[in-house]
Structure formats: structure tokens, C-alpha cells
CSV table of C-alpha atoms and ligand atoms in Angstrom, one decimal:
chain,number,residue,atom,x,y,z
A,80,MET,CA,0.0,-10.7,66.2
A,81,GLN,CA,-1.2,-12.5,63.1
A,82,SER,CA,1.3,-15.3,62.8
A,83,ASP,CA,3.2,-17.4,65.2
A,84,LYS,CA,6.1,-17.6,62.8
A,85,ILE,CA,9.4,-16.3,64.2
A,86,VAL,CA,11.3,-13.4,62.7
A,87,PHE,CA,14.8,-12.9,63.9
A,88,THR,CA,17.5,-10.4,63.1
A,89,GLY,CA,20.3,-8.5,64.7
A,90,MET,CA,23.0,-5.9,64.2
A,91,ARG,CA,26.5,-5.5,65.4
A,92,PRO,CA,26.8,-2.7,67.9
A,93,THR,CA,28.4,-0.1,65.6
A,94,GLY,CA,27.2,2.9,67.7
A,95,LYS,CA,24.8,5.5,66.4
A,96,LEU,CA,23.0,4.3,63.3
A,97,HIS,CA,22.5,6.1,60.0
A,98,LEU,CA,19.7,6.6,57.6
A,99,GLY,CA,20.8,3.7,55.5
A,100,HIS,CA,20.2,1.4,58.5
A,101,TYR,CA,16.8,3.0,59.0
A,102,LEU,CA,15.6,2.5,55.4
A,103,GLY,CA,17.4,-0.8,54.9
A,104,VAL,CA,16.4,-2.7,58.0
A,105,ILE,CA,14.8,-0.7,60.9
A,106,GLU,CA,11.7,0.4,59.0
A,107,ASN,CA,11.1,-3.1,58.0
A,108,MET,CA,11.6,-4.4,61.6
A,109,VAL,CA,9.0,-1.9,62.8
A,110,LYS,CA,6.5,-3.3,60.3
A,111,LEU,CA,7.3,-6.9,61.0
A,112,GLN,CA,6.7,-6.7,64.7
A,113,ASP,CA,3.0,-6.3,64.1
A,114,GLU,CA,2.8,-9.4,62.0
A,115,TYR,CA,5.2,-11.9,63.6
A,116,LYS,CA,6.8,-12.9,66.9
A,117,CYS,CA,10.0,-10.9,66.6
A,118,TYR,CA,13.5,-11.1,68.2
A,119,PHE,CA,15.8,-8.3,67.6
A,120,PHE,CA,19.2,-8.5,69.1
A,121,ILE,CA,22.5,-6.7,69.3
A,122,ALA,CA,25.5,-8.9,68.3
A,123,ASP,CA,28.2,-7.9,70.8
A,124,TRP,CA,30.1,-11.1,70.4
A,125,HIS,CA,30.2,-10.5,66.7
A,126,ALA,CA,31.7,-7.1,67.4
A,127,LEU,CA,34.5,-8.9,69.4
A,128,THR,CA,35.5,-10.9,66.3
A,129,THR,CA,37.3,-7.9,65.0
A,130,LYS,CA,37.3,-5.4,67.9
A,131,TYR,CA,38.3,-7.7,70.8
A,132,ASP,CA,41.0,-5.2,71.7
A,133,LYS,CA,38.8,-2.1,71.6
A,134,THR,CA,36.0,-2.8,74.0
A,135,GLU,CA,36.0,0.4,76.1
A,136,GLY,CA,33.1,1.9,74.0
A,137,LEU,CA,31.2,-1.4,73.5
A,138,LYS,CA,28.6,-0.8,76.2
A,139,GLN,CA,27.8,2.7,75.0
A,140,ASP,CA,27.7,1.4,71.4
A,141,ILE,CA,25.1,-1.2,72.4
A,142,ILE,CA,23.0,1.5,74.2
A,143,ASP,CA,23.3,3.8,71.2
A,144,VAL,CA,21.9,1.1,68.8
A,145,ALA,CA,19.1,0.3,71.2
A,146,THR,CA,18.3,4.0,71.6
A,147,ASP,CA,18.0,4.4,67.8
A,148,TRP,CA,15.8,1.3,67.6
A,149,LEU,CA,13.4,2.5,70.2
A,150,ALA,CA,13.3,6.0,68.8
A,151,CYS,CA,12.4,4.5,65.4
A,152,GLY,CA,9.5,2.6,66.8
A,153,ILE,CA,10.7,-0.8,67.8
A,154,ASP,CA,8.5,-1.5,70.6
A,155,PRO,CA,9.6,-3.8,73.5
A,156,ASN,CA,5.9,-4.6,74.2
A,157,LYS,CA,5.7,-6.2,70.7
A,158,SER,CA,9.2,-7.5,70.1
A,159,THR,CA,11.9,-9.1,72.3
A,160,ILE,CA,15.0,-7.0,72.2
A,161,TYR,CA,18.1,-8.5,73.7
A,162,VAL,CA,21.9,-8.5,73.9
A,163,GLN,CA,23.6,-11.5,72.4
A,164,SER,CA,26.2,-12.1,75.2
A,165,LEU,CA,23.4,-12.2,77.8
A,166,ILE,CA,22.2,-15.5,76.2
A,167,PRO,CA,24.9,-18.0,77.1
A,168,GLU,CA,22.7,-20.7,75.5
A,169,THR,CA,23.7,-19.3,72.1
A,170,ALA,CA,27.4,-19.9,72.9
A,171,GLU,CA,26.6,-23.5,73.9
A,172,LEU,CA,24.7,-24.0,70.6
A,173,HIS,CA,27.6,-22.6,68.8
A,174,ILE,CA,29.8,-25.4,70.2
A,175,TYR,CA,27.4,-28.1,69.0
A,176,LEU,CA,27.1,-26.5,65.6
A,177,SER,CA,30.8,-26.0,65.2
A,178,MET,CA,31.4,-29.7,65.7
A,179,ILE,CA,29.3,-30.5,62.6
A,180,THR,CA,30.3,-27.7,60.3
A,181,PRO,CA,32.9,-28.6,57.7
A,182,GLN,CA,35.8,-26.1,57.7
A,183,ASN,CA,35.4,-25.4,54.0
A,184,TRP,CA,31.8,-24.2,54.5
A,185,VAL,CA,33.0,-21.3,56.6
A,186,GLU,CA,36.0,-20.7,54.4
A,187,ARG,CA,33.8,-20.1,51.4
A,188,ASP,CA,31.8,-17.4,53.1
A,189,PRO,CA,32.2,-14.3,50.9
A,190,ASN,CA,32.0,-11.8,53.8
A,191,LEU,CA,34.7,-13.5,55.6
A,192,LYS,CA,36.9,-13.5,52.6
A,193,ASP,CA,36.4,-9.7,52.4
A,194,MET,CA,37.1,-9.2,56.0
A,195,ALA,CA,40.2,-11.4,55.8
A,196,LYS,CA,41.5,-9.3,52.9
A,197,ILE,CA,41.0,-6.1,54.9
A,198,LEU,CA,42.7,-7.6,57.9
A,199,ARG,CA,45.6,-8.9,55.9
A,200,SER,CA,46.2,-5.4,54.5
A,201,LYS,CA,46.7,-4.1,58.0
A,202,GLU,CA,49.9,-4.4,60.1
A,203,GLY,CA,50.5,-5.7,63.5
A,204,PHE,CA,48.8,-8.2,65.7
A,205,ALA,CA,45.3,-7.4,64.5
A,206,SER,CA,46.2,-8.5,61.0
A,207,GLN,CA,45.6,-12.2,61.6
A,208,ILE,CA,42.4,-14.1,61.4
A,209,ASN,CA,41.5,-15.4,64.7
A,210,TYR,CA,39.6,-18.6,65.4
A,211,GLY,CA,36.6,-16.6,66.6
A,212,LEU,CA,36.4,-14.6,63.3
A,213,MET,CA,36.5,-17.9,61.3
A,214,GLY,CA,33.5,-19.0,63.3
A,215,TYR,CA,31.5,-15.8,62.6
A,216,PRO,CA,29.0,-17.5,60.3
A,217,VAL,CA,28.6,-20.4,62.7
A,218,LEU,CA,27.9,-18.0,65.5
A,219,MET,CA,25.3,-16.3,63.4
A,220,THR,CA,23.7,-19.7,62.7
A,221,ALA,CA,23.7,-20.3,66.5
A,222,ASP,CA,21.9,-16.9,67.0
A,223,ILE,CA,19.2,-17.8,64.5
A,224,LEU,CA,18.8,-21.4,65.6
A,225,SER,CA,18.7,-20.5,69.3
A,226,PHE,CA,15.2,-19.4,68.5
A,227,ASN,CA,14.6,-21.8,65.6
A,228,ALA,CA,13.6,-18.8,63.5
A,229,ASP,CA,11.5,-19.0,60.4
A,230,PHE,CA,12.5,-15.7,58.8
A,231,VAL,CA,15.6,-13.5,58.9
A,232,PRO,CA,15.3,-10.0,57.4
A,233,VAL,CA,18.8,-9.1,56.2
A,234,GLY,CA,20.5,-7.1,53.5
A,235,VAL,CA,21.8,-8.8,50.4
A,236,ASP,CA,25.3,-9.1,51.9
A,237,GLN,CA,24.0,-11.4,54.6
A,238,VAL,CA,21.9,-13.8,52.4
A,239,ALA,CA,24.8,-16.2,52.1
A,240,HIS,CA,24.9,-16.5,55.9
A,241,VAL,CA,21.3,-17.4,56.0
A,242,GLU,CA,21.9,-20.1,53.4
A,243,LEU,CA,24.7,-21.5,55.5
A,244,THR,CA,22.3,-21.5,58.4
A,245,ARG,CA,20.0,-23.7,56.4
A,246,ASP,CA,22.9,-26.0,55.4
A,247,ILE,CA,24.0,-26.4,59.0
A,248,ALA,CA,20.4,-26.9,60.3
A,249,ARG,CA,19.9,-29.6,57.6
A,250,ARG,CA,23.1,-31.3,58.6
A,251,PHE,CA,22.2,-31.3,62.2
A,252,ASN,CA,18.8,-32.8,61.4
A,253,ASN,CA,20.5,-35.5,59.4
A,254,ILE,CA,23.1,-36.4,61.9
A,255,TYR,CA,20.8,-36.5,64.9
A,256,LYS,CA,17.9,-38.0,63.0
A,257,THR,CA,15.4,-35.3,63.7
A,258,ASP,CA,13.4,-32.5,61.9
A,259,PHE,CA,13.8,-30.2,64.9
A,260,PHE,CA,15.5,-27.2,63.1
A,261,LYS,CA,13.5,-25.3,60.6
A,262,GLU,CA,14.8,-24.2,57.3
A,263,THR,CA,15.2,-20.5,57.9
A,264,GLN,CA,14.5,-18.2,55.0
A,265,PRO,CA,16.0,-14.8,54.4
A,266,LEU,CA,13.6,-11.9,54.0
A,267,LEU,CA,15.0,-9.4,51.6
A,268,ASN,CA,14.1,-5.8,51.9
A,269,SER,CA,12.9,-4.3,48.7
A,270,CYS,CA,14.0,-0.7,49.6
A,271,PRO,CA,16.7,0.6,47.3
A,272,LEU,CA,20.0,1.1,49.0
A,273,LEU,CA,20.7,4.6,50.2
A,274,CYS,CA,24.2,5.7,49.0
A,275,GLY,CA,26.5,7.9,51.1
A,276,LEU,CA,26.8,11.7,50.6
A,277,ASP,CA,29.8,11.0,48.3
A,278,GLY,CA,28.0,8.5,46.1
A,279,ASN,CA,29.7,5.4,47.6
A,280,LYS,CA,28.2,2.9,50.0
A,281,MET,CA,26.9,4.7,53.1
A,282,GLY,CA,29.0,3.8,56.1
A,283,LYS,CA,30.1,5.1,59.5
A,284,SER,CA,33.8,4.6,58.7
A,285,PHE,CA,33.5,6.4,55.3
A,286,ASN,CA,32.4,9.6,56.9
A,287,ASN,CA,29.6,10.0,54.4
A,288,ASP,CA,26.6,9.2,56.4
A,289,ILE,CA,23.7,11.1,58.0
A,290,LYS,CA,22.9,9.8,61.4
A,291,ILE,CA,19.4,9.2,62.7
A,292,SER,CA,20.6,11.2,65.7
A,293,ASP,CA,22.0,14.1,63.8
A,294,THR,CA,20.4,17.5,64.5
A,295,GLU,CA,18.5,19.3,61.8
A,296,GLU,CA,21.4,21.8,61.4
A,297,VAL,CA,24.0,19.0,60.9
A,298,THR,CA,21.7,17.1,58.6
A,299,ALA,CA,21.1,20.2,56.4
A,300,LYS,CA,24.8,20.9,56.3
A,301,LYS,CA,25.6,17.3,55.4
A,302,VAL,CA,23.0,17.3,52.6
A,303,MET,CA,24.6,20.5,51.2
A,304,SER,CA,27.8,18.6,50.8
A,305,ALA,CA,26.2,15.8,48.7
A,306,ILE,CA,27.5,15.3,45.2
A,307,THR,CA,25.2,16.3,42.3
A,308,ASP,CA,25.6,16.4,38.6
A,309,ARG,CA,29.4,16.9,38.1
A,310,SER,CA,29.1,18.2,34.6
A,311,ARG,CA,26.9,21.1,35.6
A,312,MET,CA,28.7,24.4,36.0
A,313,ARG,CA,26.1,27.1,36.5
A,314,LYS,CA,22.8,26.8,38.3
A,315,ASP,CA,20.8,27.8,35.2
A,316,ASP,CA,22.5,25.2,33.0
A,317,PRO,CA,20.1,22.4,32.1
A,318,GLY,CA,20.8,19.6,34.6
A,319,HIS,CA,20.8,15.8,34.2
A,320,PRO,CA,18.9,14.2,37.1
A,321,ASP,CA,20.0,10.7,36.1
A,322,GLU,CA,23.6,11.7,36.3
A,323,CYS,CA,23.1,13.4,39.6
A,324,GLU,CA,25.2,11.2,41.8
A,325,VAL,CA,23.4,11.7,45.2
A,326,ALA,CA,20.8,14.4,45.5
A,327,PHE,CA,18.3,13.1,42.9
A,328,LYS,CA,18.7,9.6,44.2
A,329,TYR,CA,17.8,10.8,47.6
A,330,TRP,CA,14.8,12.7,46.2
A,331,LYS,CA,13.6,9.4,44.7
A,332,ILE,CA,13.7,7.8,48.1
A,333,PHE,CA,12.4,10.7,50.3
A,334,GLY,CA,10.2,12.6,47.9
A,335,THR,CA,6.6,12.0,46.9
A,336,GLN,CA,5.9,11.1,43.3
A,337,THR,CA,4.8,14.7,42.5
A,338,GLU,CA,7.9,16.1,44.2
A,339,ILE,CA,10.2,13.8,42.2
A,340,GLU,CA,8.7,14.8,38.9
A,341,LYS,CA,8.9,18.5,39.8
A,342,VAL,CA,12.5,18.2,40.8
A,343,GLN,CA,13.3,16.3,37.6
A,344,CYS,CA,11.5,18.7,35.4
A,345,GLU,CA,12.9,21.9,37.0
A,346,CYS,CA,16.4,20.5,37.0
A,347,GLN,CA,16.3,19.5,33.3
A,348,LYS,CA,15.1,23.0,32.4
A,349,GLY,CA,17.7,24.7,34.4
A,350,LEU,CA,15.2,26.2,36.7
A,351,ARG,CA,16.6,24.6,39.8
A,352,GLY,CA,20.1,25.2,41.1
A,353,CYS,CA,21.8,22.4,42.9
A,354,ALA,CA,22.2,24.4,46.1
A,355,ASP,CA,18.5,25.2,46.3
A,356,CYS,CA,17.6,21.7,45.4
A,357,LYS,CA,19.8,20.3,48.3
A,358,ARG,CA,18.3,22.9,50.7
A,359,GLN,CA,14.9,21.6,50.0
A,360,LEU,CA,16.1,18.0,50.2
A,361,GLY,CA,17.6,18.7,53.7
A,362,THR,CA,14.3,20.1,54.9
A,363,LYS,CA,12.5,17.1,53.5
A,364,ILE,CA,14.7,14.6,55.3
A,365,ASN,CA,14.5,16.6,58.5
A,366,GLU,CA,10.7,16.5,58.3
A,367,LYS,CA,10.7,12.7,57.9
A,368,PHE,CA,12.9,12.2,61.0
A,369,ALA,CA,11.5,15.0,63.2
A,370,GLU,CA,9.3,12.6,65.2
A,371,ILE,CA,11.9,9.9,65.6
A,372,ARG,CA,14.5,12.5,66.7
A,373,GLU,CA,12.1,13.9,69.2
A,374,LYS,CA,11.5,10.5,70.7
A,375,ARG,CA,15.2,9.8,70.6
A,376,LYS,CA,15.8,12.7,72.9
A,377,TYR,CA,13.7,11.0,75.6
A,378,TYR,CA,15.7,7.7,75.5
A,379,GLU,CA,19.0,9.5,75.1
A,380,THR,CA,18.4,11.3,78.4
A,381,HIS,CA,17.2,8.1,80.1
A,382,PRO,CA,19.8,5.5,79.3
A,383,GLU,CA,18.8,3.6,82.4
A,384,ILE,CA,15.4,2.9,80.7
A,385,VAL,CA,17.1,1.7,77.6
A,386,GLU,CA,19.3,-0.6,79.7
A,387,LYS,CA,16.4,-1.9,81.6
A,388,ILE,CA,14.6,-2.7,78.3
A,389,LEU,CA,17.6,-4.7,77.1
A,390,LEU,CA,18.0,-6.6,80.4
A,391,ASP,CA,14.3,-7.5,80.5
A,392,GLY,CA,14.2,-8.5,76.9
A,393,SER,CA,17.4,-10.6,77.4
A,394,GLN,CA,15.8,-12.4,80.3
A,395,LYS,CA,12.7,-13.2,78.2
A,396,ALA,CA,14.8,-14.3,75.2
A,397,ARG,CA,16.9,-16.5,77.4
A,398,GLU,CA,13.9,-18.5,78.6
A,399,GLU,CA,13.1,-19.3,75.0
A,400,ALA,CA,16.6,-20.2,74.1
A,401,LYS,CA,16.8,-22.5,77.2
A,402,GLN,CA,14.0,-24.6,75.8
A,403,VAL,CA,15.6,-24.9,72.4
A,404,LEU,CA,18.9,-25.9,74.1
A,405,SER,CA,17.2,-28.5,76.2
A,406,THR,CA,16.0,-30.2,73.1
A,407,VAL,CA,19.3,-29.9,71.4
A,408,ARG,CA,21.1,-31.4,74.4
A,409,LYS,CA,18.8,-34.4,74.3
A,410,LEU,CA,19.1,-34.8,70.5
A,411,VAL,CA,22.9,-34.7,70.8
A,412,LYS,CA,22.6,-37.1,73.7
A,413,MET,CA,24.6,-35.0,76.1
A,414,PHE,CA,25.0,-36.0,79.8
B,665,LIG,N1,26.2,-10.4,60.8
B,665,LIG,C1,25.2,-9.4,61.0
B,665,LIG,C2,25.8,-8.0,60.7
B,665,LIG,O1,27.0,-7.9,60.5
B,665,LIG,C3,24.7,-9.4,62.5
B,665,LIG,C4,24.2,-10.7,62.9
B,665,LIG,C5,24.8,-11.6,63.7
B,665,LIG,C6,23.0,-11.2,62.5
B,665,LIG,N2,24.0,-12.6,63.9
B,665,LIG,C7,22.9,-12.5,63.1
B,665,LIG,C8,21.9,-10.8,61.6
B,665,LIG,C9,21.8,-13.3,63.0
B,665,LIG,C10,20.8,-11.7,61.4
B,665,LIG,C11,20.8,-12.9,62.1
B,665,LIG,O2,25.1,-7.0,60.7
């Protein structure tokens, strides 16, 4: 470990993760664990903000996320991996922070506005915005400040949350005349976003993703369904890699420089049909994930090991959070 700075990030338990998660965050997490003291957690309370009435699959979803993390190389001997709801100190911190957070700070949160719009378009009792969902960004702040983290690796969509964390931390420091909470910085990943097989944002609910856990056959089949250059009719027509909606974008992410140039050149000259191109691409992706998928099989068949890692990590994380909370209680002058 080269630095004692703290890196902290988490994911909601959405079940099995896709390649977008891998390239967007997990790969980065694996690197960071060699450089910093890392906490990686699964945000099961955050899942409840919208899925409080669908909790049957929650435990399995948590195990699935952890299984993917471990398969990808997140190492419990280097990082602390934990489950949010096993750290009640975070809930306590959430209470203190909620007392000092102006309501309009949470209302201006852009993600919350989006979620609210989606919810309002639905019918029935799930269409209202509950108190807990309003507090989503404050809970996220409590996660981060439970460990007084220095850096939070996140996607662009979460940067506003980290800014809010800083605002709340500053306000806490002002009110309680301290400099205890650090000014957390977001760490943006430079990796380009991997789009879904249909060219839109990759997402589980859009049915356009490739899972880390997909077999080679499923991956190959999914890649064959990827959108290419819509204006191209026959395979020996000259193609337009820059108008290729998915396949060439994937090549740019998964291929070597030489491969990318070869694909580009052959496509432009009409020497490479889209079907062949995607067959090769499928093979390429399968090669990249072969080792991870092999490792995943081990954890998948030993869920008790995954569970034990989460329980041990949570215990370790809790010890740290307890210390932070003990300071916070003193600063707030609780009984
Ligand atoms: N909001 C994040 C997501 O939707 C998950 C999350 C919760 C998180 N608390 C966090 C991420 C704290 C980073 C830091 O994926």
C-alpha cells in the first residue's frame, strides 16, 4: 500500500453485473486497491429506496454483485468489502447529517429529479416519492463520511452526489466548529462509456447488456445482435466504421491499436462483412473475460465463501465506522 488515503465506493445490489460495470468501475477498483486503503460496499439500503416492496431477491443480488467483484480481482486481503446494512453506524450518521442538510440541497439533486420523473409516470402506490428516497443523497454522504474518505471513484452521473457530500461535510465542520470531515473528491474514470448492444446506454433493464457471467456462447450470440452501419446493405459494400453504431465502438474498446486499424481499413474497403466482424469481436471479448469467468465459477459454486467474505469485511468496516461515529457524537455533544 503506497498511500494511507482512503478510497471509497459502492454499488447498488442490481444482481449480476455487465461489461459496462466492469470497464466503468470495477477495473478501476482493482487497480486502486494496490495504491490506497479501499472500502467497497454494496448499498442494500439504497436498493430499498425504490425496491422496498421487492426484497425477495435482495440477498441473492448482493451475493451476485460480490461474486462478480471477486471474480474480477477485487481482493478481500487488500480491500474491505462490506454490506451497507451491516454498518448501523452509517444509519446513525445519516440522522445527524439529515438534521443539518437544507431540504433544497436534496431537492436539486439531478438524479433524484430523474428518479422522481420515472416514479411519477408509474401508477399505483409505488409512484410516490418516499421520505427515504428523498434522503438518498444524504445517505450516500453518510456512507462516504462513515469512513471519512478522501476519494470516491464514480461515474459522471454520481459526481453531483460527491459535491453534495462536500457541501454537507463543510456545513458540519462549520456548525460544530471542527475540521474533522475531509473534503471528499470524486475520482472520474477516463474509460469511455460502453454502450449497449442497441447503441443506447447499457443497462440491465434495457435488455441490451452482456453480463460478466454470460457464457461464451451467450456472449457470441449477443454480439451478433449488435447494431452496425445501418446504411450498409451487402457485406462487400464499403462500410463506414464511424457510423457503425456498436461493433466498431466495441472494437475501439476491446481491440489493440493494430486490430482497430485493420478492422477500420477492411470495413472501409468492403473486405469485411458485418457478420464476420462481429464473430471476431465476440471471440475477442470472450478472450478478455475467460480468466474472470473461470474464477467466477469457483465463487458461484461456493456462495458460502462469498457470504463469509462479506461478513468478515463488514465486521472490519464496522470497527472503523465506530471510531468515526464516536468522534461525531462528541462533536455534536450527544449524551
Ligand atoms: N448511488 C450509487 C449508485 O447508484 C451507490 C452508492 C451509494 C455510492 N452510496 C455511495 C457510490 C457512496 C459511491 C459512494 O450506484
